[in-house]
């Protein structure tokens, strides 16, 4: 078996337009496909993360709330690499996105921080 990379990550959002604005206009991901699915009454937005990976956004009406405390089994957060954490934090601040203070990972020695998407899903930025 050769499972060599992640093809896509899928998330369900409660406010499609707010999430589309966040991931496209604020985080800068490129739209690959955007489709309304009438049989499900939802939107599916595919975003390019890199040459191999996509982020799928499903805009669903009234999804159940995400359990955050205590953390539930399953997806904990999304993490994206950045070359320069301070520049990224500054750009996000200009766009009105609040981040936690930059910290250093005790095991890797790399800098990281967190922000959240419109539904409160934690987004890690890792250098």
Short mmCIF file of N, CA and C in Angstrom, two decimals:
data_model
loop_
_atom_site.label_atom_id
_atom_site.label_comp_id
_atom_site.label_asym_id
_atom_site.label_seq_id
_atom_site.Cartn_x
_atom_site.Cartn_y
_atom_site.Cartn_z
N UNK A 1 0.85 -1.18 0.00
CA UNK A 1 0.00 0.00 0.00
C UNK A 1 0.89 1.24 0.00
N UNK A 2 0.48 2.23 -0.79
CA UNK A 2 1.27 3.46 -0.88
C UNK A 2 0.36 4.66 -0.65
N UNK A 3 0.15 5.03 0.60
CA UNK A 3 -0.64 6.21 0.94
C UNK A 3 0.36 7.33 1.19
N UNK A 4 0.66 8.09 0.14
CA UNK A 4 1.81 8.98 0.18
C UNK A 4 1.52 10.43 0.54
N UNK A 5 0.27 10.86 0.47
CA UNK A 5 -0.04 12.26 0.79
C UNK A 5 -1.53 12.41 1.00
N UNK A 6 -1.91 13.53 1.58
CA UNK A 6 -3.33 13.81 1.80
C UNK A 6 -3.90 14.41 0.52
N UNK A 7 -5.00 13.83 0.04
CA UNK A 7 -5.67 14.35 -1.15
C UNK A 7 -6.54 15.55 -0.81
N UNK A 8 -7.40 15.39 0.20
CA UNK A 8 -8.24 16.51 0.61
C UNK A 8 -8.67 16.38 2.06
N UNK A 9 -9.08 17.49 2.61
CA UNK A 9 -9.66 17.56 3.94
C UNK A 9 -11.02 18.19 3.76
N UNK A 10 -12.04 17.62 4.38
CA UNK A 10 -13.40 18.12 4.22
C UNK A 10 -13.92 18.65 5.55
N UNK A 11 -14.54 19.83 5.50
CA UNK A 11 -15.16 20.39 6.69
C UNK A 11 -16.57 20.86 6.35
N UNK A 12 -17.43 20.79 7.34
CA UNK A 12 -18.81 21.27 7.21
C UNK A 12 -18.89 22.61 7.91
N UNK A 13 -19.49 23.59 7.24
CA UNK A 13 -19.60 24.94 7.80
C UNK A 13 -21.08 25.32 7.93
N UNK A 14 -21.35 26.22 8.88
CA UNK A 14 -22.74 26.62 9.11
C UNK A 14 -23.14 27.85 8.30
N UNK A 15 -22.16 28.67 7.93
CA UNK A 15 -22.44 29.88 7.14
C UNK A 15 -21.52 29.84 5.92
N UNK A 16 -22.06 29.37 4.81
CA UNK A 16 -21.27 29.15 3.61
C UNK A 16 -20.55 30.41 3.14
N UNK A 17 -21.26 31.53 3.05
CA UNK A 17 -20.66 32.76 2.54
C UNK A 17 -19.55 33.27 3.46
N UNK A 18 -19.76 33.23 4.77
CA UNK A 18 -18.74 33.68 5.72
C UNK A 18 -17.50 32.78 5.64
N UNK A 19 -17.72 31.48 5.51
CA UNK A 19 -16.59 30.55 5.42
C UNK A 19 -15.86 30.70 4.09
N UNK A 20 -16.61 30.89 3.01
CA UNK A 20 -15.98 31.11 1.70
C UNK A 20 -15.12 32.38 1.76
N UNK A 21 -15.63 33.45 2.35
CA UNK A 21 -14.87 34.68 2.49
C UNK A 21 -13.60 34.43 3.31
N UNK A 22 -13.72 33.71 4.41
CA UNK A 22 -12.58 33.44 5.29
C UNK A 22 -11.49 32.66 4.56
N UNK A 23 -11.85 31.53 3.95
CA UNK A 23 -10.85 30.66 3.35
C UNK A 23 -10.30 31.19 2.02
N UNK A 24 -11.13 31.91 1.26
CA UNK A 24 -10.68 32.43 -0.04
C UNK A 24 -10.06 33.82 0.10
N UNK A 25 -10.80 34.77 0.68
CA UNK A 25 -10.35 36.16 0.71
C UNK A 25 -9.39 36.46 1.85
N UNK A 26 -9.49 35.75 2.94
CA UNK A 26 -8.61 36.04 4.07
C UNK A 26 -7.40 35.11 4.12
N UNK A 27 -7.63 33.81 3.95
CA UNK A 27 -6.49 32.88 3.96
C UNK A 27 -5.86 32.72 2.57
N UNK A 28 -6.58 33.07 1.53
CA UNK A 28 -5.99 33.12 0.18
C UNK A 28 -5.99 31.83 -0.61
N UNK A 29 -6.85 30.88 -0.25
CA UNK A 29 -6.91 29.65 -1.04
C UNK A 29 -7.68 29.89 -2.33
N UNK A 30 -7.25 29.24 -3.40
CA UNK A 30 -7.82 29.40 -4.73
C UNK A 30 -9.01 28.45 -4.92
N UNK A 31 -10.06 28.96 -5.55
CA UNK A 31 -11.23 28.11 -5.85
C UNK A 31 -10.91 27.20 -7.03
N UNK A 32 -11.14 25.90 -6.83
CA UNK A 32 -10.98 24.92 -7.90
C UNK A 32 -12.35 24.64 -8.53
N UNK A 33 -13.34 24.39 -7.66
CA UNK A 33 -14.72 24.12 -8.09
C UNK A 33 -15.67 24.66 -7.04
N UNK A 34 -16.83 25.11 -7.51
CA UNK A 34 -17.90 25.53 -6.60
C UNK A 34 -19.21 25.05 -7.18
N UNK A 35 -19.92 24.22 -6.43
CA UNK A 35 -21.14 23.62 -6.94
C UNK A 35 -22.24 23.63 -5.90
N UNK A 36 -23.44 24.00 -6.37
CA UNK A 36 -24.63 23.84 -5.54
C UNK A 36 -25.18 22.45 -5.82
N UNK A 37 -25.55 21.72 -4.79
CA UNK A 37 -26.08 20.36 -4.95
C UNK A 37 -27.54 20.38 -4.50
N UNK A 38 -28.48 20.55 -5.46
CA UNK A 38 -29.89 20.69 -5.10
C UNK A 38 -30.46 19.47 -4.37
N UNK A 39 -29.97 18.29 -4.70
CA UNK A 39 -30.49 17.08 -4.05
C UNK A 39 -30.15 17.05 -2.55
N UNK A 40 -29.12 17.80 -2.16
CA UNK A 40 -28.73 17.88 -0.75
C UNK A 40 -28.98 19.27 -0.15
N UNK A 41 -29.36 20.20 -1.01
CA UNK A 41 -29.60 21.58 -0.60
C UNK A 41 -28.37 22.15 0.13
N UNK A 42 -27.20 21.92 -0.49
CA UNK A 42 -25.97 22.46 0.09
C UNK A 42 -25.00 22.90 -1.00
N UNK A 43 -23.94 23.57 -0.57
CA UNK A 43 -22.86 24.01 -1.45
C UNK A 43 -21.63 23.18 -1.17
N UNK A 44 -20.85 22.89 -2.21
CA UNK A 44 -19.56 22.21 -2.08
C UNK A 44 -18.53 23.08 -2.78
N UNK A 45 -17.56 23.53 -2.01
CA UNK A 45 -16.51 24.41 -2.50
C UNK A 45 -15.18 23.68 -2.34
N UNK A 46 -14.46 23.48 -3.46
CA UNK A 46 -13.14 22.85 -3.43
C UNK A 46 -12.09 23.92 -3.59
N UNK A 47 -11.14 23.96 -2.64
CA UNK A 47 -10.09 24.96 -2.63
C UNK A 47 -8.73 24.31 -2.77
N UNK A 48 -7.84 24.97 -3.51
CA UNK A 48 -6.49 24.45 -3.71
C UNK A 48 -5.60 24.88 -2.55
N UNK A 49 -5.06 23.90 -1.82
CA UNK A 49 -4.10 24.18 -0.75
C UNK A 49 -2.70 24.18 -1.35
N UNK A 50 -2.40 23.14 -2.14
CA UNK A 50 -1.14 23.04 -2.88
C UNK A 50 -1.37 22.13 -4.07
N UNK A 51 -0.33 21.71 -4.73
CA UNK A 51 -0.50 20.89 -5.94
C UNK A 51 -1.15 19.55 -5.67
N UNK A 52 -1.07 19.05 -4.45
CA UNK A 52 -1.59 17.73 -4.14
C UNK A 52 -2.83 17.73 -3.26
N UNK A 53 -3.09 18.81 -2.55
CA UNK A 53 -4.12 18.79 -1.51
C UNK A 53 -5.18 19.85 -1.73
N UNK A 54 -6.44 19.45 -1.50
CA UNK A 54 -7.56 20.37 -1.57
C UNK A 54 -8.27 20.42 -0.23
N UNK A 55 -8.96 21.51 0.00
CA UNK A 55 -9.81 21.68 1.17
C UNK A 55 -11.24 21.74 0.65
N UNK A 56 -12.09 20.82 1.10
CA UNK A 56 -13.49 20.79 0.68
C UNK A 56 -14.33 21.46 1.76
N UNK A 57 -15.10 22.45 1.34
CA UNK A 57 -16.01 23.15 2.25
C UNK A 57 -17.43 22.77 1.87
N UNK A 58 -18.17 22.23 2.83
CA UNK A 58 -19.57 21.87 2.61
C UNK A 58 -20.44 22.84 3.40
N UNK A 59 -21.22 23.64 2.69
CA UNK A 59 -22.14 24.58 3.32
C UNK A 59 -23.47 23.90 3.55
N UNK A 60 -23.74 23.55 4.80
CA UNK A 60 -24.92 22.79 5.18
C UNK A 60 -25.78 23.64 6.11
N UNK A 61 -27.08 23.61 5.92
CA UNK A 61 -27.97 24.36 6.81
C UNK A 61 -28.12 23.64 8.15
N UNK A 62 -27.91 24.38 9.23
CA UNK A 62 -28.12 23.90 10.59
C UNK A 62 -27.35 22.62 10.96
N UNK A 63 -26.05 22.57 10.72
CA UNK A 63 -25.31 21.39 11.17
C UNK A 63 -25.21 21.40 12.70
N UNK A 64 -25.04 20.23 13.32
CA UNK A 64 -24.88 20.23 14.77
C UNK A 64 -23.61 21.00 15.15
N UNK A 65 -23.62 21.60 16.32
CA UNK A 65 -22.47 22.36 16.79
C UNK A 65 -21.28 21.44 17.01
N UNK A 66 -20.08 21.98 16.79
CA UNK A 66 -18.84 21.23 17.01
C UNK A 66 -18.53 21.21 18.50
N UNK A 67 -18.20 20.05 19.02
CA UNK A 67 -17.79 19.93 20.41
C UNK A 67 -16.34 20.40 20.51
N UNK A 68 -16.08 21.35 21.41
CA UNK A 68 -14.72 21.84 21.55
C UNK A 68 -14.13 21.57 22.93
N UNK A 69 -14.92 21.69 23.96
CA UNK A 69 -14.43 21.43 25.32
C UNK A 69 -15.42 20.56 26.05
N UNK A 70 -15.10 19.38 26.50
CA UNK A 70 -13.81 18.74 26.25
C UNK A 70 -13.71 18.34 24.78
N UNK A 71 -12.49 18.24 24.29
CA UNK A 71 -12.31 17.88 22.88
C UNK A 71 -12.87 16.50 22.61
N UNK A 72 -13.60 16.37 21.52
CA UNK A 72 -14.18 15.09 21.13
C UNK A 72 -13.20 14.33 20.23
N UNK A 73 -13.42 13.04 20.09
CA UNK A 73 -12.61 12.25 19.17
C UNK A 73 -12.83 12.76 17.76
N UNK A 74 -11.81 12.67 16.93
CA UNK A 74 -11.93 13.09 15.54
C UNK A 74 -11.00 14.26 15.26
N UNK A 75 -11.33 15.02 14.24
CA UNK A 75 -10.50 16.14 13.81
C UNK A 75 -10.29 17.12 14.96
N UNK A 76 -9.05 17.45 15.23
CA UNK A 76 -8.73 18.39 16.30
C UNK A 76 -8.59 19.80 15.75
N UNK A 77 -7.82 19.95 14.66
CA UNK A 77 -7.64 21.26 14.03
C UNK A 77 -7.04 21.07 12.64
N UNK A 78 -7.06 22.13 11.85
CA UNK A 78 -6.35 22.17 10.57
C UNK A 78 -5.03 22.89 10.83
N UNK A 79 -3.96 22.45 10.20
CA UNK A 79 -2.67 23.11 10.37
C UNK A 79 -2.09 23.41 8.99
N UNK A 80 -1.65 24.66 8.81
CA UNK A 80 -1.05 25.08 7.55
C UNK A 80 0.35 25.59 7.80
N UNK A 81 1.25 25.27 6.89
CA UNK A 81 2.64 25.72 6.97
C UNK A 81 2.76 27.16 6.48
N UNK A 82 3.62 27.92 7.11
CA UNK A 82 3.96 29.26 6.64
C UNK A 82 5.47 29.43 6.76
N UNK A 83 6.04 30.17 5.82
CA UNK A 83 7.49 30.43 5.86
C UNK A 83 7.85 31.42 6.95
N UNK A 84 6.92 32.34 7.27
CA UNK A 84 7.23 33.39 8.23
C UNK A 84 6.00 33.66 9.09
N UNK A 85 6.03 33.17 10.30
CA UNK A 85 4.86 33.26 11.18
C UNK A 85 4.51 34.70 11.52
N UNK A 86 5.52 35.53 11.76
CA UNK A 86 5.25 36.93 12.12
C UNK A 86 4.56 37.68 10.98
N UNK A 87 5.02 37.47 9.75
CA UNK A 87 4.38 38.13 8.60
C UNK A 87 2.94 37.64 8.43
N UNK A 88 2.74 36.35 8.59
CA UNK A 88 1.41 35.78 8.44
C UNK A 88 0.46 36.33 9.50
N UNK A 89 0.92 36.39 10.74
CA UNK A 89 0.11 36.94 11.83
C UNK A 89 -0.24 38.40 11.54
N UNK A 90 0.72 39.17 11.04
CA UNK A 90 0.48 40.58 10.72
C UNK A 90 -0.57 40.71 9.60
N UNK A 91 -0.47 39.87 8.57
CA UNK A 91 -1.45 39.90 7.47
C UNK A 91 -2.85 39.55 7.97
N UNK A 92 -2.93 38.54 8.84
CA UNK A 92 -4.23 38.16 9.38
C UNK A 92 -4.82 39.28 10.23
N UNK A 93 -3.98 39.92 11.02
CA UNK A 93 -4.45 41.03 11.86
C UNK A 93 -5.03 42.15 11.00
N UNK A 94 -4.37 42.46 9.86
CA UNK A 94 -4.88 43.48 8.93
C UNK A 94 -6.25 43.11 8.39
N UNK A 95 -6.53 41.80 8.31
CA UNK A 95 -7.81 41.31 7.78
C UNK A 95 -8.83 41.08 8.89
N UNK A 96 -8.49 41.48 10.12
CA UNK A 96 -9.41 41.36 11.23
C UNK A 96 -9.46 40.00 11.90
N UNK A 97 -8.46 39.17 11.65
CA UNK A 97 -8.42 37.84 12.25
C UNK A 97 -7.49 37.85 13.45
N UNK A 98 -8.02 37.47 14.59
CA UNK A 98 -7.26 37.46 15.83
C UNK A 98 -6.53 36.12 15.93
N UNK A 99 -5.26 36.19 16.31
CA UNK A 99 -4.47 34.98 16.54
C UNK A 99 -4.02 34.95 17.99
N UNK A 100 -3.71 33.77 18.45
CA UNK A 100 -3.11 33.61 19.77
C UNK A 100 -1.67 34.10 19.70
N UNK A 101 -1.04 34.33 20.84
CA UNK A 101 0.39 34.68 20.82
C UNK A 101 1.20 33.55 20.16
N UNK A 102 2.26 33.94 19.44
CA UNK A 102 3.15 32.96 18.82
C UNK A 102 3.91 32.23 19.92
N UNK A 103 3.93 30.91 19.80
CA UNK A 103 4.66 30.07 20.75
C UNK A 103 5.68 29.22 20.00
N UNK A 104 6.51 28.52 20.73
CA UNK A 104 7.49 27.61 20.14
C UNK A 104 7.15 26.20 20.59
N UNK A 105 7.03 25.29 19.61
CA UNK A 105 6.72 23.90 19.91
C UNK A 105 7.88 23.28 20.70
N UNK A 106 7.56 22.70 21.83
CA UNK A 106 8.60 22.18 22.71
C UNK A 106 9.36 21.00 22.12
N UNK A 107 8.79 20.31 21.15
CA UNK A 107 9.44 19.14 20.57
C UNK A 107 10.19 19.46 19.28
N UNK A 108 9.58 20.28 18.42
CA UNK A 108 10.22 20.58 17.13
C UNK A 108 11.05 21.86 17.16
N UNK A 109 10.78 22.74 18.12
CA UNK A 109 11.47 24.02 18.18
C UNK A 109 10.94 25.02 17.16
N UNK A 110 9.84 24.70 16.49
CA UNK A 110 9.26 25.58 15.46
C UNK A 110 8.19 26.48 16.07
N UNK A 111 8.03 27.67 15.47
CA UNK A 111 7.02 28.62 15.92
C UNK A 111 5.64 28.24 15.38
N UNK A 112 4.61 28.52 16.18
CA UNK A 112 3.24 28.26 15.75
C UNK A 112 2.28 29.16 16.51
N UNK A 113 1.07 29.27 15.96
CA UNK A 113 -0.01 29.98 16.62
C UNK A 113 -1.33 29.42 16.11
N UNK A 114 -2.42 29.89 16.69
CA UNK A 114 -3.76 29.46 16.27
C UNK A 114 -4.65 30.67 16.03
N UNK A 115 -5.60 30.48 15.11
CA UNK A 115 -6.74 31.37 14.96
C UNK A 115 -7.94 30.44 14.79
N UNK A 116 -9.09 30.97 14.43
CA UNK A 116 -10.27 30.12 14.24
C UNK A 116 -11.03 30.56 13.01
N UNK A 117 -11.69 29.60 12.38
CA UNK A 117 -12.53 29.94 11.23
C UNK A 117 -13.88 30.45 11.75
N UNK A 118 -14.81 30.85 10.88
CA UNK A 118 -16.08 31.42 11.34
C UNK A 118 -16.91 30.49 12.24
N UNK A 119 -16.69 29.18 12.17
CA UNK A 119 -17.40 28.24 13.03
C UNK A 119 -16.61 27.87 14.28
N UNK A 120 -15.46 28.50 14.46
CA UNK A 120 -14.65 28.21 15.64
C UNK A 120 -13.70 27.04 15.47
N UNK A 121 -13.60 26.48 14.25
CA UNK A 121 -12.65 25.40 14.02
C UNK A 121 -11.24 25.95 14.18
N UNK A 122 -10.42 25.37 15.05
CA UNK A 122 -9.07 25.88 15.22
C UNK A 122 -8.22 25.70 13.96
N UNK A 123 -7.51 26.77 13.62
CA UNK A 123 -6.60 26.76 12.48
C UNK A 123 -5.20 27.02 13.05
N UNK A 124 -4.31 26.06 12.87
CA UNK A 124 -2.93 26.25 13.34
C UNK A 124 -2.08 26.75 12.18
N UNK A 125 -1.23 27.69 12.48
CA UNK A 125 -0.24 28.19 11.51
C UNK A 125 1.11 27.78 12.07
N UNK A 126 1.87 27.03 11.29
CA UNK A 126 3.09 26.41 11.77
C UNK A 126 4.25 26.75 10.85
N UNK A 127 5.35 27.22 11.42
CA UNK A 127 6.53 27.61 10.63
C UNK A 127 7.45 26.41 10.45
#
